XYZ file of C-alpha atoms in Angstrom:
615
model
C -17.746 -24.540 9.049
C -20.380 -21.282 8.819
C -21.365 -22.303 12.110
C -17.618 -22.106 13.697
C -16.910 -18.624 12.208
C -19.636 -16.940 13.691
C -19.070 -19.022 16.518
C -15.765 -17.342 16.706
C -16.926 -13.829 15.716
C -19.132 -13.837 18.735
C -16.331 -14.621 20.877
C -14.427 -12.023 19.582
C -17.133 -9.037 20.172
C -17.890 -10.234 23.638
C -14.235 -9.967 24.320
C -14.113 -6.300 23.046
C -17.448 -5.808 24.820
C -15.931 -6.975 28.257
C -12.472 -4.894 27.852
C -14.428 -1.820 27.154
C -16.541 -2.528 30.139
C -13.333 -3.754 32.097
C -11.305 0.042 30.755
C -14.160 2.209 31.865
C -14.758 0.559 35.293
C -11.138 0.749 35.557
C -10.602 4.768 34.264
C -13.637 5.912 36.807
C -14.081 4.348 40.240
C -17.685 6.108 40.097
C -20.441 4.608 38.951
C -20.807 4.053 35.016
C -24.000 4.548 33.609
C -25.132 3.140 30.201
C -28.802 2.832 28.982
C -30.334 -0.745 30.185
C -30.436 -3.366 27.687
C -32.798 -6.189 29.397
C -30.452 -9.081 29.505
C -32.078 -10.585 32.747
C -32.669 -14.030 31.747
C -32.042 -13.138 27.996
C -28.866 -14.930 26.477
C -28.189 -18.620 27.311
C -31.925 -19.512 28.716
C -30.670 -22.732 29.702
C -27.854 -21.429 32.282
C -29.375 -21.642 35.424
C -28.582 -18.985 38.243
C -27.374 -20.278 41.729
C -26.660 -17.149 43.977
C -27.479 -16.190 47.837
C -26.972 -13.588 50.000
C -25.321 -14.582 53.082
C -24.403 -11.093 54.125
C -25.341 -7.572 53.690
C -24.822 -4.897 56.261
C -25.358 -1.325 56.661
C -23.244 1.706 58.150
C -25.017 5.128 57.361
C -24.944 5.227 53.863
C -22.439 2.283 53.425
C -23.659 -1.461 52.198
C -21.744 -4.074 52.387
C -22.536 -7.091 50.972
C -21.578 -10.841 50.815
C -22.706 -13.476 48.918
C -22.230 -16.515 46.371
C -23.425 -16.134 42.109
C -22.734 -19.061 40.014
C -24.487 -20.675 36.528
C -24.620 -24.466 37.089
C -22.801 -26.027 34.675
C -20.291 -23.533 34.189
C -16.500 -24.232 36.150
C -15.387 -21.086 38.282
C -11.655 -22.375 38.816
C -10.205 -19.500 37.856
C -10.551 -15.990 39.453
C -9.072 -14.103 36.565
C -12.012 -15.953 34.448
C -14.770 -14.706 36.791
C -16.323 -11.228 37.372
C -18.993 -10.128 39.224
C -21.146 -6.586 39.478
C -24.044 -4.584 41.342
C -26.107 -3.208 39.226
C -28.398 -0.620 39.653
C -31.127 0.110 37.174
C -33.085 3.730 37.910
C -36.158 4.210 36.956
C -35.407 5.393 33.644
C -33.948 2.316 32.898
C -30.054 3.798 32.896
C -28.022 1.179 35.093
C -24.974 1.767 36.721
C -21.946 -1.012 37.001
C -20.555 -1.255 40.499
C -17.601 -4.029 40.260
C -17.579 -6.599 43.401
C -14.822 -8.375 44.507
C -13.738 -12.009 43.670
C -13.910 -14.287 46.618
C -13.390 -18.547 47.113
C -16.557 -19.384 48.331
C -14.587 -20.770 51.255
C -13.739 -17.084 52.007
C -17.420 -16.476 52.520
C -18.578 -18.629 55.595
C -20.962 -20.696 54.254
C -22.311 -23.345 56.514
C -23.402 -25.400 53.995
C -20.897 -26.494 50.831
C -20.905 -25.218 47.035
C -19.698 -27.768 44.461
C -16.094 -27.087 44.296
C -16.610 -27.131 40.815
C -17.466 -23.200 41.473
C -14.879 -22.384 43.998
C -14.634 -18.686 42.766
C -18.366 -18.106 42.529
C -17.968 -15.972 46.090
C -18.088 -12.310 46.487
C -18.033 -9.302 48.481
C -18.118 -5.386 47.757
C -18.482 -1.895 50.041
C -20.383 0.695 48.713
C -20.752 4.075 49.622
C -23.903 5.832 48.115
C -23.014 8.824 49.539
C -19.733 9.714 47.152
C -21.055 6.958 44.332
C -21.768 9.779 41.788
C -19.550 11.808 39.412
C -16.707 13.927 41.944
C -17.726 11.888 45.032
C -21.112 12.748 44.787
C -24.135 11.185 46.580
C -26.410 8.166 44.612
C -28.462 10.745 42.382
C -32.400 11.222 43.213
C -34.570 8.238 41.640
C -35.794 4.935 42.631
C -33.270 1.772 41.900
C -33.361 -1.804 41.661
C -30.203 -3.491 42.899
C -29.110 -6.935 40.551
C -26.472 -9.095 40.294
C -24.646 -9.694 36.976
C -22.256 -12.787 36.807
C -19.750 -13.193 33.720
C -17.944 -16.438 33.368
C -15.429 -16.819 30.458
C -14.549 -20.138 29.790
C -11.499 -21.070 27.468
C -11.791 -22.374 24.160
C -15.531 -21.340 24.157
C -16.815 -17.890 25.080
C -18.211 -15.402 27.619
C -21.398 -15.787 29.630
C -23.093 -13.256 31.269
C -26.521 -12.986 33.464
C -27.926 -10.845 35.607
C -30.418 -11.965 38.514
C -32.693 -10.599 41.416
C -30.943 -10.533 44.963
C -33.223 -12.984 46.383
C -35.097 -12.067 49.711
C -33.395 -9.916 51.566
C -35.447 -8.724 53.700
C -33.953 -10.390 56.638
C -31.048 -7.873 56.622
C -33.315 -4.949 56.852
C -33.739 -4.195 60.585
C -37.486 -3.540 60.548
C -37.659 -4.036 57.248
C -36.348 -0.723 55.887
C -33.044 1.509 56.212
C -32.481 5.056 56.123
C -29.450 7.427 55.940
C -28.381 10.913 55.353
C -25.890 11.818 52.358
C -24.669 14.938 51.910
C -22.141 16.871 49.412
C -20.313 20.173 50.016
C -18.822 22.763 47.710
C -18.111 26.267 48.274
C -21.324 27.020 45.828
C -23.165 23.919 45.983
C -24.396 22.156 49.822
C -26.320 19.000 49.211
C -28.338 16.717 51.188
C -30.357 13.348 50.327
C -31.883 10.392 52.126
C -31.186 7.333 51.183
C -33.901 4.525 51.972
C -33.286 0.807 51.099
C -36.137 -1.646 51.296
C -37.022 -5.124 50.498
C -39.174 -4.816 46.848
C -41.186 -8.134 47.269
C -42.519 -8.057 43.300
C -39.325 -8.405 42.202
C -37.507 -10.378 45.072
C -34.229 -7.390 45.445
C -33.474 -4.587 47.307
C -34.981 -1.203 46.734
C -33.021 1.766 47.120
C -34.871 5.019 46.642
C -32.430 8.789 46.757
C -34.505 11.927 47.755
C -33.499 14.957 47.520
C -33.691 17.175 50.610
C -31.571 20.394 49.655
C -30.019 21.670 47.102
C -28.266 25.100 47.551
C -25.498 27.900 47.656
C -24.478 27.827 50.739
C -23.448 31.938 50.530
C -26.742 32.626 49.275
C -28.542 30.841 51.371
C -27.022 30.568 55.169
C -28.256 32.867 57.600
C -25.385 35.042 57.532
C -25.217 34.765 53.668
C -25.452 39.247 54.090
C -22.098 39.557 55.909
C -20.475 37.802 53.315
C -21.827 39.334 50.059
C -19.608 41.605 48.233
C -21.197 44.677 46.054
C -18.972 46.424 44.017
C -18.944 49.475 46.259
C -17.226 47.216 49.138
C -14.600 45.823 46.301
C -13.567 49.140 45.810
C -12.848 49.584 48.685
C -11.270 46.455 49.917
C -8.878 46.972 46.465
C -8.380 50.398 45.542
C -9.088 51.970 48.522
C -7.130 50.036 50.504
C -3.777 49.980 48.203
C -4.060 53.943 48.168
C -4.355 54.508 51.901
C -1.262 52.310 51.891
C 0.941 53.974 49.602
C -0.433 57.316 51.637
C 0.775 55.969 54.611
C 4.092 55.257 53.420
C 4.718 58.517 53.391
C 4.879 58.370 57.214
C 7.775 57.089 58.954
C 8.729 53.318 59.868
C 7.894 52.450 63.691
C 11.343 50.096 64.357
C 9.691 49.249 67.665
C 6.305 48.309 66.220
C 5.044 44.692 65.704
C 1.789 44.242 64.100
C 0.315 40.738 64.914
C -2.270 40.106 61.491
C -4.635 37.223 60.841
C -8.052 36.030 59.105
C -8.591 33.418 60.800
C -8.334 33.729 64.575
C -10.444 36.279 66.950
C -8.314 35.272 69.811
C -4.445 35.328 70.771
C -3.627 31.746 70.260
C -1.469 29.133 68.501
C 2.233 30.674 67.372
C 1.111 34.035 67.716
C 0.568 33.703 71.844
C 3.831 32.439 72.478
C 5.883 34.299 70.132
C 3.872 37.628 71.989
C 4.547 36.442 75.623
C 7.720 35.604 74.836
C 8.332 38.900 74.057
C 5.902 40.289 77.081
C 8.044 38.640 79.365
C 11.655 40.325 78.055
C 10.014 43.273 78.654
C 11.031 44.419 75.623
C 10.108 47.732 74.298
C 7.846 47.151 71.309
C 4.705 48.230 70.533
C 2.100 45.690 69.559
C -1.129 46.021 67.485
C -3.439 43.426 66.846
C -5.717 43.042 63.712
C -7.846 39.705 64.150
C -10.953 38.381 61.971
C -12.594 35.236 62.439
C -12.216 34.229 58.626
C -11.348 35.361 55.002
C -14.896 35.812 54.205
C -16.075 37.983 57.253
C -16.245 41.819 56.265
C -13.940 44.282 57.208
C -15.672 47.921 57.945
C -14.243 51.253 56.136
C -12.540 52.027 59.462
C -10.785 48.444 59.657
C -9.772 48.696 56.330
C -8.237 52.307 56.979
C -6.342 51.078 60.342
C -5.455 47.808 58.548
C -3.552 50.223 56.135
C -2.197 52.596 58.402
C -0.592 49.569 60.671
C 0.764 47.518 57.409
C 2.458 50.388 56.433
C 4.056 51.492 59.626
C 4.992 48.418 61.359
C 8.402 47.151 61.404
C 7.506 44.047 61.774
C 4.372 42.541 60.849
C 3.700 38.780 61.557
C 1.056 36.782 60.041
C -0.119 32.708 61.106
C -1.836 31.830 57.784
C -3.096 32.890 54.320
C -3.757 36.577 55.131
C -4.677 37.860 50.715
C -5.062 41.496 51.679
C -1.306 41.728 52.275
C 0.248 39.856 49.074
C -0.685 42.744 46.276
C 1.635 45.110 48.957
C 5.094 46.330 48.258
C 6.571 45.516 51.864
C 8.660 48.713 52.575
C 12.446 48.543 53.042
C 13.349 48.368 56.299
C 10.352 45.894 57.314
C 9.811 42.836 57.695
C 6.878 40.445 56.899
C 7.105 37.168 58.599
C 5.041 34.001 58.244
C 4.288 32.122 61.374
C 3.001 29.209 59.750
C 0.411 27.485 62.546
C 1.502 24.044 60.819
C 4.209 22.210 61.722
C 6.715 20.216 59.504
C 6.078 18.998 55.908
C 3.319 16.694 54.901
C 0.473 17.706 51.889
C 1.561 20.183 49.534
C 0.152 23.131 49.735
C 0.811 26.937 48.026
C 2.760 27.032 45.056
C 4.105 23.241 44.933
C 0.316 23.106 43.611
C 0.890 24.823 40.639
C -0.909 22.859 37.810
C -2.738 20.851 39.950
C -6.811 21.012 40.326
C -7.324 24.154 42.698
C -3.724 24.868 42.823
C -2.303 28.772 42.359
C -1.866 30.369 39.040
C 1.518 30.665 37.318
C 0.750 34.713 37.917
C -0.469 34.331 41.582
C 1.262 36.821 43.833
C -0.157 35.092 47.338
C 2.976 34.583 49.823
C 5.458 36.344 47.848
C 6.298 38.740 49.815
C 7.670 37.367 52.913
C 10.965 38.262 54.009
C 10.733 35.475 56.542
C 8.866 32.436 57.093
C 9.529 29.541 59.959
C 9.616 25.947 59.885
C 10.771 23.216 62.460
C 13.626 22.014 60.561
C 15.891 22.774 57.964
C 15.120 19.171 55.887
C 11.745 20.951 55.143
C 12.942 24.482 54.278
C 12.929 23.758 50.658
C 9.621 22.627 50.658
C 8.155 25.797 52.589
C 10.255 28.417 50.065
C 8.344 26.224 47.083
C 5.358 26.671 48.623
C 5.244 29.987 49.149
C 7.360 31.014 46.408
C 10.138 32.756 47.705
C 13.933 32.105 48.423
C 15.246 29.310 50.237
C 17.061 31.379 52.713
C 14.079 33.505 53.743
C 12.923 29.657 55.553
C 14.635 29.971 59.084
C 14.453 26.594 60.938
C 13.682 28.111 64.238
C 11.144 26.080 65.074
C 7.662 26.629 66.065
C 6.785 28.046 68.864
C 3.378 26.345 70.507
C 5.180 23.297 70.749
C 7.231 24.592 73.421
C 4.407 23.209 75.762
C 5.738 19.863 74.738
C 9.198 20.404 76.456
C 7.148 21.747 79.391
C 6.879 18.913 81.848
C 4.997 21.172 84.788
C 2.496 22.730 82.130
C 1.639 19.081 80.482
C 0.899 17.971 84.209
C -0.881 20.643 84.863
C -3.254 20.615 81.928
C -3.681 16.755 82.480
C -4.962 17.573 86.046
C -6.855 20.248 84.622
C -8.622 17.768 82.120
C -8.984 14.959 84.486
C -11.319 17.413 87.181
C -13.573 18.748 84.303
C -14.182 15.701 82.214
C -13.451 12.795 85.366
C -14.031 9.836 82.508
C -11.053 10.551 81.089
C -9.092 9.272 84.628
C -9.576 5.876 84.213
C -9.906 4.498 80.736
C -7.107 4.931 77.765
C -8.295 7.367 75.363
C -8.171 7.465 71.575
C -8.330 11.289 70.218
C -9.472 10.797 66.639
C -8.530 14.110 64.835
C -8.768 14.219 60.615
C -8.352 16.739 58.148
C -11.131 18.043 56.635
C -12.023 16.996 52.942
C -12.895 19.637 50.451
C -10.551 22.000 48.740
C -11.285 25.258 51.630
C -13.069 26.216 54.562
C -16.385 27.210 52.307
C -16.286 23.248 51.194
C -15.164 21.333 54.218
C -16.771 18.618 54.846
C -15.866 15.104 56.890
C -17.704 11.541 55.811
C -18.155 10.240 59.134
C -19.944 7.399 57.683
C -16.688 5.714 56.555
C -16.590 4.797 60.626
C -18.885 2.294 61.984
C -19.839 3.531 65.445
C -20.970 0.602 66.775
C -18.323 -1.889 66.012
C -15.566 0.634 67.471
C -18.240 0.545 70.823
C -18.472 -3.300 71.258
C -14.774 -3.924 70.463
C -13.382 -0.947 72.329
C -15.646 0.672 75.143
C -14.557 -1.818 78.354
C -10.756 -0.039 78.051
C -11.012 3.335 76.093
C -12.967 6.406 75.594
C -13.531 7.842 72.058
C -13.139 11.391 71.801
C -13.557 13.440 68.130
C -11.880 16.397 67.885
C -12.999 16.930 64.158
C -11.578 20.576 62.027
C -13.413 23.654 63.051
C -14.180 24.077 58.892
C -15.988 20.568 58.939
C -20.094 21.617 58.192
C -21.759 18.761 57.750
C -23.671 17.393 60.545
C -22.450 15.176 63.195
C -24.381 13.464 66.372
C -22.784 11.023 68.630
C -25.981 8.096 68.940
C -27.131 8.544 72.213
C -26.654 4.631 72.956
C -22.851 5.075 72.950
C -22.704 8.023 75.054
C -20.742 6.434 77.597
C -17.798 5.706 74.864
C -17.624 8.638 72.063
C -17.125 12.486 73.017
C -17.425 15.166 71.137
C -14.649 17.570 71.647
C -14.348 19.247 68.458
C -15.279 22.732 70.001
C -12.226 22.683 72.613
C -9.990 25.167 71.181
C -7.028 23.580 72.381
C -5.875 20.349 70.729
C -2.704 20.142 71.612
C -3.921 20.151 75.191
C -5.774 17.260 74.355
C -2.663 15.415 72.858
C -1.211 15.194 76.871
C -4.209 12.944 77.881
C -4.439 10.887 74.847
C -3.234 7.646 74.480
C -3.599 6.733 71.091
C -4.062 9.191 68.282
C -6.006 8.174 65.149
C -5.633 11.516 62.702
C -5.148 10.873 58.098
C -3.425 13.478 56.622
C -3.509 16.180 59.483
C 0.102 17.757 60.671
C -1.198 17.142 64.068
C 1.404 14.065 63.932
C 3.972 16.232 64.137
C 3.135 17.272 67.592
C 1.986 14.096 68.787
C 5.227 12.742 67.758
C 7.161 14.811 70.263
C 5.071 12.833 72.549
C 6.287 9.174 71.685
C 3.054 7.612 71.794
C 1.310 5.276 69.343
C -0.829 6.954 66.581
C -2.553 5.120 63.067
C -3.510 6.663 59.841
C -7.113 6.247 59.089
C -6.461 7.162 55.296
C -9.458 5.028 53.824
C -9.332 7.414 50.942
C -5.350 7.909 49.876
C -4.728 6.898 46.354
C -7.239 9.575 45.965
C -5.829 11.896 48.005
C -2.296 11.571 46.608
C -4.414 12.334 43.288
C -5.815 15.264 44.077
C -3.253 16.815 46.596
C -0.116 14.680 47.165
C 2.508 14.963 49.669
C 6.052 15.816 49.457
C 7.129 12.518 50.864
C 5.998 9.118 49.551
C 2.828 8.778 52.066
C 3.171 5.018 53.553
C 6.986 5.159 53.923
C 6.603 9.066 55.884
C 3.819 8.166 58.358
C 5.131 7.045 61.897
C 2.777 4.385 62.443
C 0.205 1.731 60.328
C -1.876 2.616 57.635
C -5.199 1.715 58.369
C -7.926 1.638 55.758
C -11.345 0.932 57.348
C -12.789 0.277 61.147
C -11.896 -3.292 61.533
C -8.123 -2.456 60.669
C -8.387 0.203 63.524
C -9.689 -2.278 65.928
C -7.097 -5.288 64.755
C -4.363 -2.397 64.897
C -5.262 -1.374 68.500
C -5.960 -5.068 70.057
C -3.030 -5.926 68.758
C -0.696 -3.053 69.733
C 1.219 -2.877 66.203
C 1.917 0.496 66.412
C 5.280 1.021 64.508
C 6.685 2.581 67.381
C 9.880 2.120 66.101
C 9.376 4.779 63.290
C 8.661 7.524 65.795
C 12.121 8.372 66.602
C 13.820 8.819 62.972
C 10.217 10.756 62.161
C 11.189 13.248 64.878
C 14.908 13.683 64.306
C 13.983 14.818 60.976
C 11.267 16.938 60.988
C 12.528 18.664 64.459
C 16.020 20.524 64.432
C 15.207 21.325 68.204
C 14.045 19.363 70.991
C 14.358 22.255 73.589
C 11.048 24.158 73.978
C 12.586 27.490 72.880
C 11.683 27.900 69.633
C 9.440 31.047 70.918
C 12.806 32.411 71.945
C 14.161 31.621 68.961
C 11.735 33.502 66.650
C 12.110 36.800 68.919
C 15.972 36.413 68.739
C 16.441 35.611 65.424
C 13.399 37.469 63.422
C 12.131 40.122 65.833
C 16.042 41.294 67.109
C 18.120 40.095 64.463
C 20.963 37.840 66.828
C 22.860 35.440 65.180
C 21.454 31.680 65.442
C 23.245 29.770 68.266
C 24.915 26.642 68.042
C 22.809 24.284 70.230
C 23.499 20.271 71.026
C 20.531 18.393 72.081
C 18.910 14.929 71.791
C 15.596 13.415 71.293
């Protein structure tokens, strides 16, 4: 009788033990640390361990691993009765739970049978050590044993649980070692580690060993880390300064024929701002323009920028910005003028500006960024509501004009023309489809950007793909982490992140593969096939979300790692069908004159005009 009670106590704190373990795997997908307890071999001597390896694989700093763990004597019939974990034990003795999945050892591709007794003794997991850690951090810097932990429950009786070596693996380990970079990028913290796994012979695992190689603020610390420093003296001036030469020169009279073209993040005449201004160039209307470009938020502005930055805000009639531009917002826009957001994306996808609000690196409640248009554009008038959220003003200030550098997309002679163009200066384009792979950048702003390239295995895309297609990346100018195309696959990957033009690019691709980038929109005009490499989107939607429900929006397959890519392409499921209703929506026009458009509607104040037209 004693001996059933505390039979049935046990049971009942090994339950508790494995729902708390189950809750915090569960809460955080991160690695969860608790101070070893050594329970190799300890607890139920007599179960004896049956495991292998039959797979384990490497991509940068991504394992993947395959294999079989059972206890003889033990049934594995059920899967919801099974778990099974990595675990990593630093040389402190903390260990970290990584959770594997449940697999039929039939799913596994064993050559050789397993008592079907312990059918769901297979398993399989992906690991990245490069975002393992707290906030997608890399694996932190120590030495680590890898094990394998089994738990069995079986009904009626109680849990089991062992842990156990990998076995040799050495096999795996092409030379017998592997080595990879991880890095980790904030705007005040730039990280980089190696990562080196090797077979540890004394204890029959793998070895993986995290060294730090830098560990710094990237402002302090870059080689231009001067330019971008900001001593009180240049704050008063960039505030104070600034705001009082403005009202000053409010005092002057309003130019009506002046347009002031504003930005901080282009040096060049490009994107929305080009066309609008030759649109206008070739009316020959009578306006003068003034330009005031800077590379980026950060990059100083001299005392006599800052003075003609002042002197143009406050005498231009119109003044027409392409992105976040903060020097403007704390302005009272005079009456008379007008200050008009030229958005450089196109349609609706991530949130962004004020439909942030409350959300990690979202606006204050008191922010008074954007509020001050009197106009902003947007391609059509489904997404107007979404723009006036963003940027916090009225709906009606959101005129569906439009945008204007996709008027190249209506342009049959220009698309030929830049094809041609393509074709003579990169001739390996000419013959082979090509597959433009453009993301978004991850991070939350340029001074974080960052791209894991890891999460695509290079040479599997090569073997599959490189007798029909070329590769190119065309990865976000804000991206800093390094990137290096293997020199063994130089005849299938290019690197064409540094062409300025993308949309360019879009007229001699064949298949786009972009995540959460509005360069759909565009390609969409295009009809062609594209996928959605979102490998990361529940967290994503998290930490950002969309205005649409994300898998129902996107014109094309969700694909979640490289062998969906590869099954997606060789099998043509493209989803063309959702390409058309995408369009319709998110484009009011299908005419290539939204330039003329803008400059009728916003720059000379003409009625809109009732247009028909098709997709």
């Amino acid at each position: 009788m004693l001996a059933r009670i505390k039979r049935k106590i046990k049971r009942i704190l090994l339950k508790n033990e494995t729902t708390t373990a189950r809750n915090e795997i569960q809460m955080d997908q991160s690695i969860v640390t608790q101070p070893y307890i050594n329970d190799i071999g300890s607890d139920d001597e007599n179960l004896i361990p049956r495991r292998k390896i039959t797979s384990l694989q490497w991509n940068g700093p991504i394992m993947t691993i395959k294999g079989y763990f059972y206890l003889e004597d033990l049934p594995m019939l059920d899967e919801d009765l099974v778990k099974k974990r990595l675990i990593l034990i630093n040389k402190s003795g903390v260990k970290s739970i990584l959770p594997l999945q449940d697999l039929t050892v039939g799913e596994i591709g064993l050559k050789y049978e397993v008592d079907e007794l312990y059918e769901w003794s297979g398993f399989e997991g992906k690991i990245n050590f490069a975002t393992i850690a707290a906030n997608n951090r890399p694996l932190p810097e120590s030495e680590y044993k890898i094990y394998l932990e089994v738990e069995v429950h079986v009904l009626g009786d109680k849990y089991y649980k062992k842990q156990f070596t990998l076995g040799n693996i050495e096999p795996f380990l092409e030379k017998g070692f592997h080595s990879a970079k991880m890095e980790y990028f904030t705007a005040r913290r730039e990280m980089k580690f190696n990562l080196m796994a090797t077979y540890d012979q004394s204890v029959k695992t793998l070895k993986i060993v995290s060294s730090k190689l830098k560990d710094f603020d990237p402002k302090e610390m870059g080689i231009d880390a001067d330019k971008y420093k900001r001593g009180v003296f240049y704050r008063f001036l960039h505030t104070t300064v600034f705001r009082l030469l403005y009202k000053i020169y409010c005092l002057r009279p309003l130019k009506v024929n002046k347009v002031l073209f504003a930005s901080d993040s282009r040096t060049e005449m490009d994107g929305n701002f080009l066309f609008v201004y030759n649109e206008m160039l070739q009316r020959n209307l009578n306006l003068d323009y003034h330009f005031v470009l800077k590379k980026g938020v950060e990059e100083k502005k001299s005392f006599k920028e800052i003075r003609e930055l002042a002197y143009h805000l406050a005498t231009s009639k119109f003044i027409l910005l392409d992105d976040f531009y903060p020097m403007v917002y704390p302005l009272r826009i005079r009456k008379n003028a007008e200050l008009i957001q030229l958005w450089h994306a196109v349609g609706a996808f991530k949130t962004f500006g004020f439909s942030r609000l409350g959300r990690p690196g979202g606006p204050s409640p008191k922010s008074i960024n954007h509020r001050n248009y009197t106009k902003a554009i947007v391609s059509s008038k489904h997404i107007a509501k979404y723009y006036a959220e963003g940027f916090g003003i009225e709906e009606e200030k959101v005129i569906p004009t439009g945008i204007p550098r996709t008027d190249i997309f209506f342009d049959n002679q220009y698309k030929a023309e830049v094809k041609e163009r393509l074709y003579e200066e990169y001739p390996f384009l000419r013959n082979k489809k090509v597959i433009t792979f453009a993301p978004t950048f991850r991070g939350n702003g340029q001074q974080s950007a960052h791209y894991p390239m890891e999460v695509l295995n290079l040479e599997k895309l090569y073997h599959e793909l490189k007798d029909e297609y070329v590769f190119l990346f065309k990865i976000h100018p804000f991206v800093k982490n390094d990137f290096s195309i293997p020199y063994q696959y130089k005849d299938f990957f290019y690197d064409f992140s540094s062409y300025r033009e993308i949309n360019d690019l879009l007229f001699v691709t064949d298949i786009l593969i972009t995540d959460y980038s509005s360069v759909c929109f565009e390609f969409a005009l295009l009809n062609k096939p594209m996928l959605f490499f979102a490998f990361d989107v529940e967290e994503y939607i998290q930490k950002r979300d969309f205005y649409y429900e994300f898998s129902s929006f996107i014109p094309g397959p969700l694909v979640r790692s490289t062998d969906d890519i590869i099954e997606t392409i060789n099998e043509s499921d493209y989803k063309m069908e959702k390409i058309k209703p995408f369009v319709e929506y998110f484009f009011d026009h299908y005419d290539g004159n939204s330039s003329s458009r803008v400059v009728d509607q916003l720059i000379l104040g003409q009625p809109e005009q009732e247009e028909n037209s098709a997709y």
